[in-house]
Amino acid sequence: MLRDSCSVILGLHHRQVFLERVRSKAVSLESVDKLLEFFDSVYPNIVIHTTGLTSVERCERNSSLAYHINTKLAANVARACGIRGIILIHISTDHLFTGEFPFVEESQPIQPLNIYGQSKGSAETKVLENCPNALIIRTNFYGWGPPYRCSFSDRIIKTLRKGQPLMLFEDVFFTPTIIEVLARSVFDLCRVGASGIYHVVGDERLSKLDFGLKVARHFELDIDLINISKLTDQPHLVRRPLEMSLSNQKTCSVLGRSLGNVDAHLVKLRQQEHGQAFREIQNL
Ligand SMILES: NC(=O)c1ccc[n+]([C@@H]2O[C@H](COP(=O)([O-])OP(=O)(O)OC[C@H]3O[C@@H](n4cnc5c(N)ncnc54)[C@H](OP(=O)(O)O)[C@@H]3O)[C@@H](O)[C@H]2O)c1
């Protein structure tokens, strides 16, 4: 666990979160001055910015809120980190492209299809303007989430365990990673002094349907409850890319290792269910 090797402070917004051996402090990201005050009270070496308005539908309904949370607050954090010379890790997304090509590389110009992607894309620009050495991580992750925030794997496991049917898209492709591999890879990129944009995703590209089928098999759940669906048959949803897979070659070559395929990650996910971190997250 990263908190065995680092002292971790959670900067909180509305929700209270208590974790063992982790300090929590409320922080406003609304002004650079407030952020500087916060940094001067805790002296961080590294800041990981994970804030986001992550609902694609909500971003589309309220674009000014999306740009405020996803772009403006990221710019404020980057400005404060830039002024104090703090290493910034900014969490971005795989939602930045039209979906024409698989395994997109970091050098490809972004072309987001919706407000969520556009606001996260402009955050990347603002972050690098304000903090040129920032490390920007584009990713798509899953793992055991708290009761109030289901990850994609949580949704699959919970639904199938209840014996309920589940619809999954066969025409949406991605390269998901388990949170444990994401966290370790980001930590190691930071240790080697990486800066700029890195894709930290799994090695394997698959559809959301195939991911669900793999989860069901690893957790010995009823695959017959999974129904095939298509994003292209859902015209009421906000436009999204059908292809979100990213290439992790740059990250793998800097780290000198692969980031693992879905089966390897799902073996870890199953093992984690019996561990202390799982119990801690379930009690949040
Ligand atoms: N989940 C994925 O697979 C995925 C994929 C690609 C990228 N990402 C990126 O990864 C990051 C984390 O995603 P997530 O799925 O963990 O998101 P999440 O569960 O929706 O969490 C969003 C966080 O942002 C905070 N927040 C919201 N409004 C804020 C504000 N005005 N000021 C300060 N904090 C605010 C929330 O705090 P409160 O709850 O206290 O309001 C919450 O902690 C996001 O930047 C997202 O774009 C996620």
Coordinates of C-alpha atoms and ligand atoms in Angstrom, one line a residue:
M1 CA 0.0 0.0 0.0
L2 CA 1.3 3.5 -0.9
R3 CA 0.6 4.8 2.6
D4 CA 3.3 2.4 3.9
S5 CA 5.9 4.4 2.0
C6 CA 4.5 7.9 2.0
S7 CA 2.6 10.2 4.4
V8 CA -0.8 10.7 2.8
I9 CA -3.1 13.6 3.3
L10 CA -6.6 13.6 1.8
G11 CA -7.8 17.1 0.7
L12 CA -11.6 16.8 1.0
H13 CA -14.5 18.6 -0.6
H14 CA -18.0 17.7 0.8
R15 CA -17.7 14.1 1.8
Q16 CA -16.0 13.1 5.0
V17 CA -13.5 10.2 4.5
F18 CA -11.6 8.4 7.3
L19 CA -8.8 6.0 6.4
E20 CA -6.3 4.5 8.8
R21 CA -2.9 6.3 8.8
V22 CA -4.3 9.0 6.5
R23 CA -4.9 12.6 7.6
S24 CA -7.9 14.3 6.1
K25 CA -8.3 18.1 5.8
A26 CA -11.0 20.1 4.1
V27 CA -9.6 22.2 1.2
S28 CA -11.2 24.7 -1.2
L29 CA -9.9 24.6 -4.8
E30 CA -11.8 27.8 -5.7
S31 CA -8.9 30.1 -5.2
V32 CA -5.2 29.9 -5.7
D33 CA -4.5 31.8 -2.5
K34 CA -6.6 29.3 -0.5
L35 CA -4.6 26.5 -2.1
L36 CA -1.3 28.1 -1.3
E37 CA -2.5 28.5 2.4
F38 CA -3.4 24.8 2.4
F39 CA 0.0 23.8 0.9
D40 CA 1.8 25.9 3.5
S41 CA 0.0 24.1 6.3
V42 CA 0.8 20.5 5.0
Y43 CA 4.0 21.0 2.9
P44 CA 3.3 18.3 0.2
N45 CA 6.0 17.0 -2.0
I46 CA 3.4 15.6 -4.5
V47 CA -0.2 16.6 -5.1
I48 CA -2.5 14.2 -6.9
H49 CA -5.5 16.0 -8.4
T50 CA -8.5 13.6 -8.8
T51 CA -11.4 16.1 -8.6
G52 CA -13.9 15.8 -11.4
L53 CA -17.5 16.2 -12.6
T54 CA -17.5 12.7 -14.0
S55 CA -21.1 12.1 -15.1
V56 CA -21.1 12.6 -18.9
E57 CA -24.8 13.3 -18.9
R58 CA -24.5 16.0 -16.1
C59 CA -21.6 17.6 -17.9
E60 CA -23.7 18.0 -21.0
R61 CA -26.7 19.4 -19.1
N62 CA -24.5 21.9 -17.2
S63 CA -21.5 22.8 -19.3
S64 CA -20.4 25.8 -17.2
L65 CA -20.3 23.6 -14.1
A66 CA -18.3 21.0 -16.0
Y67 CA -15.8 23.5 -17.2
H68 CA -15.6 25.0 -13.7
I69 CA -14.9 21.7 -11.9
N70 CA -13.0 19.9 -14.6
T71 CA -11.0 22.8 -16.1
K72 CA -10.9 25.8 -13.7
L73 CA -10.3 23.9 -10.5
A74 CA -7.5 21.9 -12.2
A75 CA -6.0 25.1 -13.4
N76 CA -6.1 26.5 -9.9
V77 CA -4.4 23.5 -8.4
A78 CA -1.7 23.6 -11.2
R79 CA -1.1 27.3 -10.6
A80 CA -0.6 26.7 -6.9
C81 CA 1.7 23.7 -7.5
G82 CA 3.6 25.7 -10.1
I83 CA 4.2 28.6 -7.7
R84 CA 5.4 26.4 -4.8
G85 CA 7.3 24.0 -7.1
I86 CA 5.3 21.0 -6.0
I87 CA 5.1 17.9 -8.2
L88 CA 1.6 17.6 -9.7
I89 CA -0.1 14.5 -10.9
H90 CA -3.3 15.3 -12.7
I91 CA -5.8 12.5 -13.5
S92 CA -7.3 12.8 -17.0
T93 CA -9.4 10.5 -19.0
D94 CA -9.6 8.1 -22.1
H95 CA -12.6 10.1 -23.2
L96 CA -10.7 12.6 -25.4
F97 CA -10.9 11.1 -28.9
T98 CA -13.5 10.6 -31.7
G99 CA -13.1 6.8 -31.5
E100 CA -11.9 6.3 -35.0
F101 CA -8.7 4.4 -34.0
P102 CA -7.8 1.8 -31.4
F103 CA -4.8 2.1 -29.1
V104 CA -4.4 5.9 -29.5
E105 CA -0.9 7.2 -28.5
E106 CA -0.1 10.3 -26.4
S107 CA 1.1 12.3 -29.4
Q108 CA -2.3 12.1 -31.1
P109 CA -4.2 15.5 -31.1
I110 CA -7.3 15.3 -28.9
Q111 CA -10.8 15.7 -30.4
P112 CA -13.4 15.1 -27.7
L113 CA -17.0 14.4 -28.7
N114 CA -18.8 15.7 -25.6
I115 CA -18.6 18.4 -22.8
Y116 CA -17.0 15.9 -20.3
G117 CA -14.2 15.2 -22.8
Q118 CA -13.8 18.8 -23.8
S119 CA -13.6 20.1 -20.2
K120 CA -11.1 17.4 -19.3
G121 CA -9.1 18.1 -22.5
S122 CA -8.9 21.8 -21.8
A123 CA -7.8 20.9 -18.2
E124 CA -4.8 19.2 -19.7
T125 CA -3.8 22.4 -21.5
K126 CA -4.3 24.6 -18.5
V127 CA -2.4 22.2 -16.2
L128 CA 0.6 22.2 -18.5
E129 CA 0.4 26.0 -18.9
N130 CA 0.4 26.6 -15.2
C131 CA 2.7 23.7 -14.1
P132 CA 4.9 22.7 -17.1
N133 CA 6.4 19.7 -15.3
A134 CA 3.1 18.2 -14.3
L135 CA 2.5 14.5 -14.9
I136 CA -0.9 14.0 -16.7
I137 CA -2.3 10.5 -16.5
R138 CA -5.0 9.4 -18.9
T139 CA -6.7 6.3 -17.7
N140 CA -9.8 4.2 -17.2
F141 CA -9.9 2.2 -14.0
Y142 CA -12.0 -0.1 -11.8
G143 CA -11.7 -1.7 -8.4
W144 CA -13.6 -2.1 -5.2
G145 CA -15.4 1.2 -4.6
P146 CA -17.1 2.6 -1.5
P147 CA -20.8 1.9 -1.0
Y148 CA -21.7 5.4 -2.3
R149 CA -19.7 5.1 -5.5
C150 CA -19.8 1.9 -7.6
S151 CA -17.1 1.3 -10.1
F152 CA -17.8 -0.5 -13.3
S153 CA -16.7 -3.9 -11.8
D154 CA -18.8 -3.2 -8.6
R155 CA -21.9 -2.6 -10.8
I156 CA -21.3 -5.9 -12.7
I157 CA -20.6 -8.0 -9.5
K158 CA -23.4 -6.4 -7.4
T159 CA -26.0 -6.8 -10.1
L160 CA -25.2 -10.4 -10.9
R161 CA -24.9 -11.4 -7.3
K162 CA -28.5 -10.1 -6.8
G163 CA -29.5 -12.3 -9.7
Q164 CA -30.6 -9.3 -11.7
P165 CA -30.1 -8.9 -15.5
L166 CA -27.4 -6.6 -16.8
M167 CA -27.1 -4.9 -20.3
L168 CA -23.6 -4.3 -21.6
F169 CA -22.4 -2.7 -24.8
E170 CA -20.7 -4.9 -27.4
D171 CA -19.7 -1.9 -29.5
V172 CA -17.7 0.1 -26.9
F173 CA -14.0 -0.8 -26.6
F174 CA -11.6 0.3 -23.8
T175 CA -8.4 -0.7 -22.1
P176 CA -9.3 -0.8 -18.4
T177 CA -6.9 -1.1 -15.5
I178 CA -7.4 -2.2 -11.9
I179 CA -6.8 0.7 -9.4
E180 CA -3.9 -1.1 -7.7
V181 CA -1.9 -1.2 -11.0
L182 CA -2.8 2.4 -11.8
A183 CA -1.6 3.6 -8.4
R184 CA 1.7 1.6 -8.5
S185 CA 2.4 2.7 -12.1
V186 CA 1.7 6.4 -11.3
F187 CA 3.9 6.2 -8.2
D188 CA 6.8 4.6 -10.3
L189 CA 6.4 7.2 -13.1
C190 CA 6.7 9.9 -10.5
R191 CA 9.8 8.2 -8.9
V192 CA 11.6 8.3 -12.3
G193 CA 10.7 12.0 -12.7
A194 CA 8.2 11.5 -15.6
S195 CA 6.4 14.6 -16.7
G196 CA 3.9 15.3 -19.5
I197 CA 1.1 13.0 -20.7
Y198 CA 1.2 9.3 -20.1
H199 CA -1.5 6.6 -20.8
V200 CA -1.8 4.4 -17.8
V201 CA -4.2 1.7 -18.9
G202 CA -4.2 -2.1 -19.1
D203 CA -2.5 -4.0 -22.0
E204 CA -5.8 -5.5 -23.3
R205 CA -8.4 -3.8 -25.5
L206 CA -11.9 -5.4 -25.1
S207 CA -15.6 -4.5 -25.3
K208 CA -17.6 -3.6 -22.2
L209 CA -19.6 -6.8 -22.9
D210 CA -16.4 -8.9 -22.9
F211 CA -15.2 -7.2 -19.8
G212 CA -18.5 -8.1 -18.0
L213 CA -18.3 -11.7 -19.2
K214 CA -14.7 -12.0 -17.8
V215 CA -15.8 -10.5 -14.5
A216 CA -18.7 -13.0 -14.3
R217 CA -16.4 -15.9 -15.0
H218 CA -13.7 -14.9 -12.5
F219 CA -16.4 -14.4 -9.7
E220 CA -18.3 -17.5 -10.7
L221 CA -21.5 -15.5 -11.5
D222 CA -24.3 -16.4 -13.9
I223 CA -23.3 -15.1 -17.4
D224 CA -26.8 -15.8 -18.7
L225 CA -27.9 -12.7 -16.8
I226 CA -25.8 -10.5 -19.1
N227 CA -27.7 -9.2 -22.1
I228 CA -26.0 -7.8 -25.2
S229 CA -26.7 -4.2 -26.0
K230 CA -25.2 -1.5 -28.4
L231 CA -24.4 2.1 -27.6
T232 CA -25.4 2.8 -31.2
D233 CA -28.9 1.7 -30.3
Q234 CA -29.2 4.3 -27.5
P235 CA -29.8 7.6 -29.3
H236 CA -31.1 9.3 -26.1
L237 CA -27.6 9.1 -24.5
V238 CA -25.0 11.9 -24.9
R239 CA -22.7 11.1 -27.8
R240 CA -19.7 9.1 -26.7
P241 CA -16.7 7.5 -28.5
L242 CA -17.2 3.8 -29.3
E243 CA -13.5 3.3 -29.2
M244 CA -11.6 4.5 -26.1
S245 CA -8.6 2.2 -26.1
L246 CA -5.3 3.9 -25.4
S247 CA -1.8 2.6 -26.1
N248 CA 0.3 2.2 -22.9
Q249 CA 3.6 1.6 -24.8
K250 CA 5.2 4.9 -23.6
T251 CA 4.4 4.1 -20.0
C252 CA 5.6 0.4 -20.4
S253 CA 8.9 1.5 -21.9
V254 CA 9.6 4.0 -19.2
L255 CA 8.6 1.5 -16.4
G256 CA 10.3 -1.5 -18.2
R257 CA 7.3 -3.7 -17.7
S258 CA 3.9 -4.4 -19.1
L259 CA 0.8 -3.3 -17.1
G260 CA -1.1 -6.6 -17.3
N261 CA -4.2 -7.9 -19.0
V262 CA -7.7 -8.1 -17.7
D263 CA -7.5 -11.7 -16.5
A264 CA -4.4 -11.0 -14.4
H265 CA -6.2 -7.9 -12.9
L266 CA -9.4 -9.8 -12.2
V267 CA -7.4 -12.4 -10.2
K268 CA -6.1 -9.5 -8.1
L269 CA -9.6 -8.1 -7.7
R270 CA -10.9 -11.4 -6.4
Q271 CA -8.0 -11.7 -3.9
Q272 CA -8.6 -8.2 -2.7
E273 CA -12.1 -9.1 -1.6
H274 CA -10.6 -10.9 1.4
G275 CA -8.2 -8.2 2.3
Q276 CA -8.1 -5.4 4.9
A277 CA -8.3 -2.6 2.2
F278 CA -11.6 -4.0 0.9
R279 CA -13.1 -4.0 4.4
E280 CA -11.9 -0.4 5.0
I281 CA -13.4 0.8 1.7
Q282 CA -16.7 -1.0 2.4
N283 CA -17.0 0.9 5.7
L284 CA -16.6 4.3 4.2
Ligands
LIG1 N1 -13.7 6.2 -13.0 C1 -13.0 6.1 -14.1 O1 -12.8 5.0 -14.7 C2 -12.3 7.3 -14.7 C3 -11.9 7.2 -16.1 C4 -11.2 8.2 -16.6 C5 -10.9 9.3 -15.9 N2 -11.3 9.4 -14.6 C6 -10.9 10.6 -13.8 O2 -10.4 10.2 -12.6 C7 -10.8 11.2 -11.6 C8 -11.5 10.5 -10.4 O3 -12.7 9.9 -11.0 P1 -13.7 9.1 -10.0 O4 -14.4 8.2 -10.9 O5 -13.0 8.7 -8.8 O6 -14.7 10.4 -9.7 P2 -15.8 10.6 -8.6 O7 -16.0 9.3 -7.8 O8 -17.0 11.1 -9.4 O9 -15.2 11.6 -7.6 C9 -15.1 13.0 -8.0 C10 -14.4 13.7 -6.8 O10 -14.4 15.1 -7.1 C11 -14.7 15.8 -5.9 N3 -15.3 17.1 -6.3 C12 -16.5 17.3 -7.0 N4 -16.7 18.6 -7.1 C13 -15.7 19.2 -6.4 C14 -15.4 20.6 -6.2 N5 -16.2 21.6 -6.6 N6 -14.3 20.9 -5.4 C15 -13.5 19.9 -5.0 N7 -13.7 18.6 -5.2 C16 -14.8 18.3 -5.9 C17 -15.7 14.9 -5.2 O11 -15.8 15.3 -3.8 P3 -17.2 15.2 -3.0 O12 -17.7 13.8 -3.2 O13 -16.8 15.5 -1.6 O14 -18.0 16.3 -3.6 C18 -15.1 13.5 -5.5 O15 -14.1 13.2 -4.5 C19 -11.6 12.3 -12.3 O16 -10.8 13.3 -12.7 C20 -12.1 11.5 -13.6 O17 -12.3 12.5 -14.7 C21 -12.0 8.4 -14.0

